[in-house]
Short mmCIF file of C-alpha atoms in Angstrom, two decimals:
data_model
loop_
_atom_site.label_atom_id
_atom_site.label_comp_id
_atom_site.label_asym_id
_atom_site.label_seq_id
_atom_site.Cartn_x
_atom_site.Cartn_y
_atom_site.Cartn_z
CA UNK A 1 2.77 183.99 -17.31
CA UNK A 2 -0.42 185.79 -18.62
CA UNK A 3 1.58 186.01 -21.97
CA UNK A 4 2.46 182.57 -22.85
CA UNK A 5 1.71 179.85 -20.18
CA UNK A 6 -2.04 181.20 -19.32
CA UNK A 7 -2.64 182.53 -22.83
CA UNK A 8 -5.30 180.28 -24.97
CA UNK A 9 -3.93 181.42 -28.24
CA UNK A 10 0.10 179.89 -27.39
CA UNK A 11 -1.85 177.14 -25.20
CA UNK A 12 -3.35 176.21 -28.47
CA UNK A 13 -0.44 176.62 -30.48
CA UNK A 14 1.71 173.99 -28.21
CA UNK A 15 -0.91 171.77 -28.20
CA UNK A 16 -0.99 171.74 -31.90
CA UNK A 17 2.94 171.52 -32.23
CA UNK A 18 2.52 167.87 -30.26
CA UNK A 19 4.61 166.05 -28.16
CA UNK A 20 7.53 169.33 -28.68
CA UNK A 21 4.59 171.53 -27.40
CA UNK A 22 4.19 169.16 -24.42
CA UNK A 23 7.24 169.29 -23.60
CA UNK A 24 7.21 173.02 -23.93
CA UNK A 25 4.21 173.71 -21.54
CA UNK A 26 5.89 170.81 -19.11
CA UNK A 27 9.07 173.04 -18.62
CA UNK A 28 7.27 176.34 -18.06
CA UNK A 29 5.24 174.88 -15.48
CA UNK A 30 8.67 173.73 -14.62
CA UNK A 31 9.84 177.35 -14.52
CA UNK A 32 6.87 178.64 -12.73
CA UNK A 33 6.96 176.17 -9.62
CA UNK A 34 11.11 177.02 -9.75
CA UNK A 35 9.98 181.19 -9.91
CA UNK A 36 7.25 180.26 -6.97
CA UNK A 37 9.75 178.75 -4.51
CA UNK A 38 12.06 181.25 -5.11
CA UNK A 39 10.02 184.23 -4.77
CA UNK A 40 7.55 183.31 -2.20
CA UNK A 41 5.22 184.08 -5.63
CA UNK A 42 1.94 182.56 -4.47
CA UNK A 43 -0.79 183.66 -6.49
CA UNK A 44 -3.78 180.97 -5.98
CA UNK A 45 -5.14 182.85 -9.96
CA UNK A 46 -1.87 181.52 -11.67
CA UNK A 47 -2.39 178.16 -10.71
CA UNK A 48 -6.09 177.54 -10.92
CA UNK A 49 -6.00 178.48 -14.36
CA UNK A 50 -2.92 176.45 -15.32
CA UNK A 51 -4.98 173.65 -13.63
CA UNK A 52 -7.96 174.34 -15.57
CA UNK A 53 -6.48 174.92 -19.08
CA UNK A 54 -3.82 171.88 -18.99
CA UNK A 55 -5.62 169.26 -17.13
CA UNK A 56 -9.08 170.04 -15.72
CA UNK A 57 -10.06 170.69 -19.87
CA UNK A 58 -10.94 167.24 -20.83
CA UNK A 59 -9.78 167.44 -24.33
CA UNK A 60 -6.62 169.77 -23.54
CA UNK A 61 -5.86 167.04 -21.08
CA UNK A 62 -6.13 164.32 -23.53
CA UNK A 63 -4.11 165.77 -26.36
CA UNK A 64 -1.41 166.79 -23.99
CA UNK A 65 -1.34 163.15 -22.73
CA UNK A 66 -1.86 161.30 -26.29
CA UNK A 67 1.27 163.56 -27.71
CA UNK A 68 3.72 163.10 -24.77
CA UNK A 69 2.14 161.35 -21.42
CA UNK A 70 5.75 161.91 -19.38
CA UNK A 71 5.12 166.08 -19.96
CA UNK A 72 0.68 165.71 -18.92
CA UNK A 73 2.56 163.84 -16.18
CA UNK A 74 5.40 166.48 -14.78
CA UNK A 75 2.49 169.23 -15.68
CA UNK A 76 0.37 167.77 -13.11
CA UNK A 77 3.07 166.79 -10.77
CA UNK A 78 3.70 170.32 -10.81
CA UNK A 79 0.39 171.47 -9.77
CA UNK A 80 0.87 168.84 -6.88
CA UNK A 81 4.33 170.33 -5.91
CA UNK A 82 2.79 173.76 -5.52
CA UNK A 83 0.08 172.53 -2.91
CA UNK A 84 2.33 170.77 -1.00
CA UNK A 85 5.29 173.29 -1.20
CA UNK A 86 2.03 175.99 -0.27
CA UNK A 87 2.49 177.90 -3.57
CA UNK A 88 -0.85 177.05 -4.01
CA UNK A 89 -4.25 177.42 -1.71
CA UNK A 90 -6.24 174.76 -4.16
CA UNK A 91 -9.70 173.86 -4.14
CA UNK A 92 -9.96 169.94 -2.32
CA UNK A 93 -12.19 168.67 -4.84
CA UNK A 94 -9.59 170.28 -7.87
CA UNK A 95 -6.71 168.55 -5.56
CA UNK A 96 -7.94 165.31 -5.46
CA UNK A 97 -8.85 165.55 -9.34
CA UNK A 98 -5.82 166.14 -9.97
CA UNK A 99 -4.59 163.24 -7.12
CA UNK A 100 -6.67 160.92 -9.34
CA UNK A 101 -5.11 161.73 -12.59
CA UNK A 102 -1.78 161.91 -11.54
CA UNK A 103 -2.17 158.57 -9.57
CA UNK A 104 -4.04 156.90 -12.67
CA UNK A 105 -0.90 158.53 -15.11
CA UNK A 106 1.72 156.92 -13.10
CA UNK A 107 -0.21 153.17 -13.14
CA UNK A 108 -0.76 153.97 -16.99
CA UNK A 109 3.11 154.74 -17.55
CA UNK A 110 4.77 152.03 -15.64
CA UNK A 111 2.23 149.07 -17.09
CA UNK A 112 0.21 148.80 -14.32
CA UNK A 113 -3.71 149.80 -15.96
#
């Protein structure tokens, strides 16, 4: 995952490809939860800085979510699913950041906000 997923140069690129590039990063966090239940692969380093690059980044997060909001919204479900599924030992205050957003995504998408 070091090669595309955590890698600021294709990161960059997908942002700048738009909602495609979304949608690209969506399905390899996709792939990486699917990998992580399969394998028992449960490497906190993998998902901290998938947190941190798609989300946590303010301006990542926001182009991610301007371009296609339904991919920001599986890649943080994601990040949820691997806490809860304990692929993932995260940090309570990054957990409930990410609680927040996903929360405040779902109101945002369905009319609610």
């Amino acid at each position: 995952y070091r090669t595309k997923l955590l890698n600021p140069k294709w990161a960059e690129a997908m942002v700048a490809q738009g909602s495609g590039g979304a949608f690209e990063v969506s399905q390899r966090m996709t792939a990486l939860l699917g990998w992580g239940g399969t394998t028992k692969f449960a490497e906190d380093w993998v998902w901290d800085q998938s947190a941190a690059r798609y989300v946590l980044d303010e301006d990542m997060a926001r182009r991610l979510k301007e371009s296609n909001p339904e991919a920001f919204r599986n890649i943080v479900g994601r990040l949820l699913e691997a806490k809860a599924r304990d692929l993932w030992n995260a940090n309570e205050d990054v957990l409930d950041r990410l609680t927040e957003i996903y929360e405040n995504l779902d109101d945002e998408l369905e009319g609610v906000s």
